Amino acid sequence: MPSRTNSAAPSAETPCSTASRRAPISGRCSRPPRASRTVLARPRSGKRLDEPRHAFRSDFPSTSTETNMQDEIPLMLVVSDSRKASLFTGTIVRGAGDALPRVRLALAGILESPWRDFHEHGRPSALGQGPSANASQHFAGTGHEEEEMERRFAHQVAAWFASRAALAPEAVAIAFAGPRFLGHLRAAIASTGSDLRLERGDLGWLRPAELGAHPAVRAACAAAIPRAVPASEA
């Protein structure tokens, strides 16, 4: 009986097996890399968005001008004693939640009294005759002259401030002076008709930053703000 030879059908060669015969490559069959694809964020509605997802979050703090509103009011501050007066200009910054306003100051000018030179360089004249030690000698009193010089200097400060305040009529005007000089300054300011708020305090030794942070200055600015704001804005 003739033997039947079962001839196996030629099997289809895969690209991997064909490539393996052409070049001995160990490992898995290499495939071309897949092109990268950027998937944009999609909201719950299913629409495609071109902006990043965080741009649509509503839990960010609001930056509107209504919540961060601040009022800046111009300020002119005079700090004076019987020998020197310093003029500071700046602003009063009033925030929505501030108990006292913040004050920013810068030195704008200094006025010195003639009594300063008289006190440092002048000497009272000696009274009495005779070179002996038993001779009666004493110095002439200068109390009246000192008071007169303080009064004159107070008028100089008032006129100096009035000329500077005329350049900024919308500014809040406040003056700090010691107890002794405050009376002379009050009388001098009344004669000029200036709208200057007088406060008691020896603050001439403070720097502008320290002066702006002083509680007495901030309290005086807070009390003077309603006078500076028009009735339509109050």
Tab-separated table of C-alpha atoms in Angstrom:
chain	number	residue	atom	x	y	z
A	1	MET	CA	0.000	0.000	0.000
A	2	PRO	CA	1.573	3.195	-1.061
A	3	SER	CA	2.452	5.335	1.826
A	4	ARG	CA	0.759	8.712	2.033
A	5	THR	CA	3.015	11.537	2.668
A	6	ASN	CA	1.381	14.337	4.589
A	7	SER	CA	2.898	17.528	3.267
A	8	ALA	CA	2.498	20.315	5.747
A	9	ALA	CA	0.951	23.461	4.355
A	10	PRO	CA	3.335	26.412	4.273
A	11	SER	CA	2.729	28.502	7.331
A	12	ALA	CA	2.356	32.219	7.035
A	13	GLU	CA	5.448	34.016	8.236
A	14	THR	CA	5.010	36.819	10.627
A	15	PRO	CA	6.980	40.039	10.291
A	16	CYS	CA	8.734	39.191	13.480
A	17	SER	CA	9.957	35.791	12.205
A	18	THR	CA	11.049	37.325	8.906
A	19	ALA	CA	12.979	40.019	10.646
A	20	SER	CA	14.606	37.439	12.900
A	21	ARG	CA	16.003	35.588	9.876
A	22	ARG	CA	17.352	38.753	8.314
A	23	ALA	CA	19.192	39.973	11.363
A	24	PRO	CA	19.772	38.130	14.602
A	25	ILE	CA	18.044	40.358	17.120
A	26	SER	CA	17.715	39.135	20.653
A	27	GLY	CA	14.748	40.012	22.804
A	28	ARG	CA	11.219	40.910	21.868
A	29	CYS	CA	10.137	42.081	18.519
A	30	SER	CA	10.714	45.851	18.205
A	31	ARG	CA	7.797	48.026	17.205
A	32	PRO	CA	7.756	51.636	16.125
A	33	PRO	CA	7.135	54.018	19.078
A	34	ARG	CA	3.648	55.343	19.503
A	35	ALA	CA	3.254	59.039	18.971
A	36	SER	CA	2.676	60.967	22.191
A	37	ARG	CA	-0.729	62.542	22.609
A	38	THR	CA	-1.693	65.346	24.944
A	39	VAL	CA	-5.134	64.998	26.438
A	40	LEU	CA	-6.671	68.253	27.532
A	41	ALA	CA	-8.733	68.472	30.663
A	42	ARG	CA	-12.464	68.006	30.278
A	43	PRO	CA	-15.033	69.438	32.670
A	44	ARG	CA	-17.985	67.483	33.877
A	45	SER	CA	-20.082	68.852	31.042
A	46	GLY	CA	-17.902	66.969	28.566
A	47	LYS	CA	-16.704	69.971	26.586
A	48	ARG	CA	-13.067	70.227	25.645
A	49	LEU	CA	-11.053	72.921	27.364
A	50	ASP	CA	-7.961	74.693	26.132
A	51	GLU	CA	-7.095	76.225	29.521
A	52	PRO	CA	-5.582	74.359	32.476
A	53	ARG	CA	-7.989	72.901	34.961
A	54	HIS	CA	-6.918	75.121	37.857
A	55	ALA	CA	-8.106	78.203	35.968
A	56	PHE	CA	-11.706	77.127	36.548
A	57	ARG	CA	-11.488	76.577	40.284
A	58	SER	CA	-13.674	78.876	42.319
A	59	ASP	CA	-11.975	78.430	45.693
A	60	PHE	CA	-9.193	80.972	45.029
A	61	PRO	CA	-9.242	84.147	47.171
A	62	SER	CA	-10.862	87.088	45.522
A	63	THR	CA	-8.590	89.937	44.415
A	64	SER	CA	-11.276	92.473	43.657
A	65	THR	CA	-10.757	96.074	44.677
A	66	GLU	CA	-13.864	95.958	46.842
A	67	THR	CA	-12.290	93.582	49.385
A	68	ASN	CA	-8.848	95.256	49.398
A	69	MET	CA	-10.020	98.861	49.322
A	70	GLN	CA	-7.754	101.358	51.067
A	71	ASP	CA	-8.030	105.109	51.449
A	72	GLU	CA	-4.888	107.223	51.199
A	73	ILE	CA	-5.212	110.750	52.567
A	74	PRO	CA	-2.376	113.308	52.269
A	75	LEU	CA	-0.840	114.433	55.550
A	76	MET	CA	1.282	117.352	56.754
A	77	LEU	CA	2.777	116.879	60.216
A	78	VAL	CA	4.732	119.475	62.207
A	79	VAL	CA	6.827	118.437	65.209
A	80	SER	CA	8.182	121.457	67.058
A	81	ASP	CA	9.763	122.687	70.246
A	82	SER	CA	11.117	126.090	71.227
A	83	ARG	CA	14.271	125.668	69.135
A	84	LYS	CA	13.449	123.607	66.052
A	85	ALA	CA	10.417	122.704	63.961
A	86	SER	CA	10.361	119.770	61.523
A	87	LEU	CA	7.824	119.405	58.738
A	88	PHE	CA	6.879	115.931	57.518
A	89	THR	CA	4.716	115.075	54.532
A	90	GLY	CA	3.134	111.722	53.796
A	91	THR	CA	-0.114	109.792	53.659
A	92	ILE	CA	-2.636	108.298	56.033
A	93	VAL	CA	-3.501	104.764	54.888
A	94	ARG	CA	-6.861	103.589	56.190
A	95	GLY	CA	-7.763	99.948	55.607
A	96	ALA	CA	-11.100	98.227	56.029
A	97	GLY	CA	-10.100	96.266	59.146
A	98	ASP	CA	-7.568	98.649	60.701
A	99	ALA	CA	-8.343	99.967	64.170
A	100	LEU	CA	-5.867	102.815	63.647
A	101	PRO	CA	-4.655	104.046	60.271
A	102	ARG	CA	-1.088	103.557	59.123
A	103	VAL	CA	1.035	106.658	58.620
A	104	ARG	CA	3.861	107.075	56.106
A	105	LEU	CA	6.092	110.102	56.581
A	106	ALA	CA	9.110	111.738	54.980
A	107	LEU	CA	11.053	114.775	56.174
A	108	ALA	CA	10.219	117.846	54.064
A	109	GLY	CA	11.943	120.713	55.889
A	110	ILE	CA	13.455	122.066	59.109
A	111	LEU	CA	13.102	125.522	60.644
A	112	GLU	CA	15.479	126.533	63.455
A	113	SER	CA	14.910	129.307	65.957
A	114	PRO	CA	17.321	132.255	66.416
A	115	TRP	CA	17.113	131.483	70.143
A	116	ARG	CA	19.114	128.304	69.456
A	117	ASP	CA	22.196	130.316	68.477
A	118	PHE	CA	21.645	132.790	71.293
A	119	HIS	CA	21.435	130.027	73.863
A	120	GLU	CA	24.511	128.150	72.617
A	121	HIS	CA	26.836	131.061	71.775
A	122	GLY	CA	25.525	134.042	73.728
A	123	ARG	CA	26.391	134.638	77.354
A	124	PRO	CA	24.542	136.816	79.873
A	125	SER	CA	26.515	139.857	80.979
A	126	ALA	CA	28.023	139.920	84.461
A	127	LEU	CA	26.858	142.674	86.827
A	128	GLY	CA	28.879	144.137	89.706
A	129	GLN	CA	32.101	146.076	90.060
A	130	GLY	CA	35.527	145.287	91.439
A	131	PRO	CA	37.970	142.473	90.818
A	132	SER	CA	38.048	141.274	94.407
A	133	ALA	CA	36.419	138.024	95.451
A	134	ASN	CA	34.194	139.873	97.868
A	135	ALA	CA	32.658	142.002	95.134
A	136	SER	CA	29.007	141.312	94.466
A	137	GLN	CA	28.618	139.817	90.978
A	138	HIS	CA	25.648	138.108	89.370
A	139	PHE	CA	24.307	137.425	85.876
A	140	ALA	CA	21.478	139.268	84.254
A	141	GLY	CA	18.307	137.234	84.002
A	142	THR	CA	17.194	135.991	80.549
A	143	GLY	CA	13.727	134.625	81.345
A	144	HIS	CA	11.865	137.439	79.607
A	145	GLU	CA	14.111	137.321	76.552
A	146	GLU	CA	13.725	133.559	76.252
A	147	GLU	CA	9.950	133.765	76.405
A	148	GLU	CA	9.925	136.535	73.812
A	149	MET	CA	12.131	134.480	71.473
A	150	GLU	CA	9.809	131.476	71.861
A	151	ARG	CA	6.816	133.638	71.021
A	152	ARG	CA	8.520	134.988	67.923
A	153	PHE	CA	9.573	131.528	66.843
A	154	ALA	CA	6.001	130.279	67.258
A	155	HIS	CA	4.845	132.956	64.800
A	156	GLN	CA	7.602	131.916	62.402
A	157	VAL	CA	6.479	128.293	62.594
A	158	ALA	CA	2.845	129.286	62.022
A	159	ALA	CA	3.710	131.416	58.977
A	160	TRP	CA	6.015	128.719	57.628
A	161	PHE	CA	3.339	126.081	57.953
A	162	ALA	CA	0.669	128.325	56.403
A	163	SER	CA	2.813	128.850	53.309
A	164	ARG	CA	3.386	125.104	52.915
A	165	ALA	CA	-0.227	124.159	53.665
A	166	ALA	CA	-1.434	126.488	50.912
A	167	LEU	CA	0.257	124.181	48.399
A	168	ALA	CA	-1.793	121.175	49.603
A	169	PRO	CA	-5.157	122.382	50.943
A	170	GLU	CA	-6.607	118.853	50.867
A	171	ALA	CA	-4.009	117.485	53.299
A	172	VAL	CA	-4.659	116.755	56.966
A	173	ALA	CA	-2.620	119.178	59.119
A	174	ILE	CA	-1.398	118.142	62.578
A	175	ALA	CA	1.217	119.682	64.882
A	176	PHE	CA	2.887	118.180	67.956
A	177	ALA	CA	4.622	120.446	70.462
A	178	GLY	CA	5.788	120.373	74.057
A	179	PRO	CA	3.570	121.725	76.846
A	180	ARG	CA	5.481	125.011	77.165
A	181	PHE	CA	5.726	125.811	73.464
A	182	LEU	CA	2.221	124.575	72.676
A	183	GLY	CA	0.588	127.675	74.161
A	184	HIS	CA	2.681	130.043	72.031
A	185	LEU	CA	2.027	127.958	68.937
A	186	ARG	CA	-1.719	127.877	69.569
A	187	ALA	CA	-1.876	131.675	69.760
A	188	ALA	CA	0.233	132.030	66.613
A	189	ILE	CA	-1.866	129.543	64.639
A	190	ALA	CA	-5.068	131.322	65.649
A	191	SER	CA	-3.726	134.576	64.211
A	192	THR	CA	-3.062	132.969	60.811
A	193	GLY	CA	-6.416	131.199	60.561
A	194	SER	CA	-4.789	127.890	59.550
A	195	ASP	CA	-6.688	124.658	60.081
A	196	LEU	CA	-3.943	123.020	62.116
A	197	ARG	CA	-4.790	120.369	64.685
A	198	LEU	CA	-2.598	120.843	67.775
A	199	GLU	CA	-1.476	117.908	69.914
A	200	ARG	CA	0.747	117.779	72.988
A	201	GLY	CA	3.894	115.701	72.754
A	202	ASP	CA	7.695	115.992	72.589
A	203	LEU	CA	8.342	113.869	69.504
A	204	GLY	CA	11.172	115.798	67.870
A	205	TRP	CA	13.715	113.047	68.597
A	206	LEU	CA	11.886	110.404	66.532
A	207	ARG	CA	12.804	109.378	62.994
A	208	PRO	CA	10.155	109.480	60.232
A	209	ALA	CA	9.441	105.732	60.434
A	210	GLU	CA	9.272	105.812	64.236
A	211	LEU	CA	7.124	108.925	64.161
A	212	GLY	CA	4.644	107.323	61.767
A	213	ALA	CA	4.360	104.244	63.986
A	214	HIS	CA	3.900	106.210	67.224
A	215	PRO	CA	0.472	105.532	68.824
A	216	ALA	CA	-0.135	109.227	69.530
A	217	VAL	CA	0.457	110.151	65.885
A	218	ARG	CA	-1.783	107.370	64.594
A	219	ALA	CA	-4.537	108.293	67.056
A	220	ALA	CA	-4.341	111.958	66.049
A	221	CYS	CA	-4.581	111.005	62.377
A	222	ALA	CA	-7.593	108.793	63.082
A	223	ALA	CA	-9.329	111.679	64.857
A	224	ALA	CA	-8.523	114.112	62.035
A	225	ILE	CA	-9.690	111.902	59.154
A	226	PRO	CA	-13.447	112.770	59.374
A	227	ARG	CA	-12.533	116.438	59.099
A	228	ALA	CA	-10.589	115.801	55.899
A	229	VAL	CA	-13.124	113.594	54.084
A	230	PRO	CA	-15.901	115.507	52.292
A	231	ALA	CA	-19.446	115.012	53.521
A	232	SER	CA	-20.425	113.298	50.262
A	233	GLU	CA	-17.831	110.565	50.880
A	234	ALA	CA	-18.263	110.187	54.639
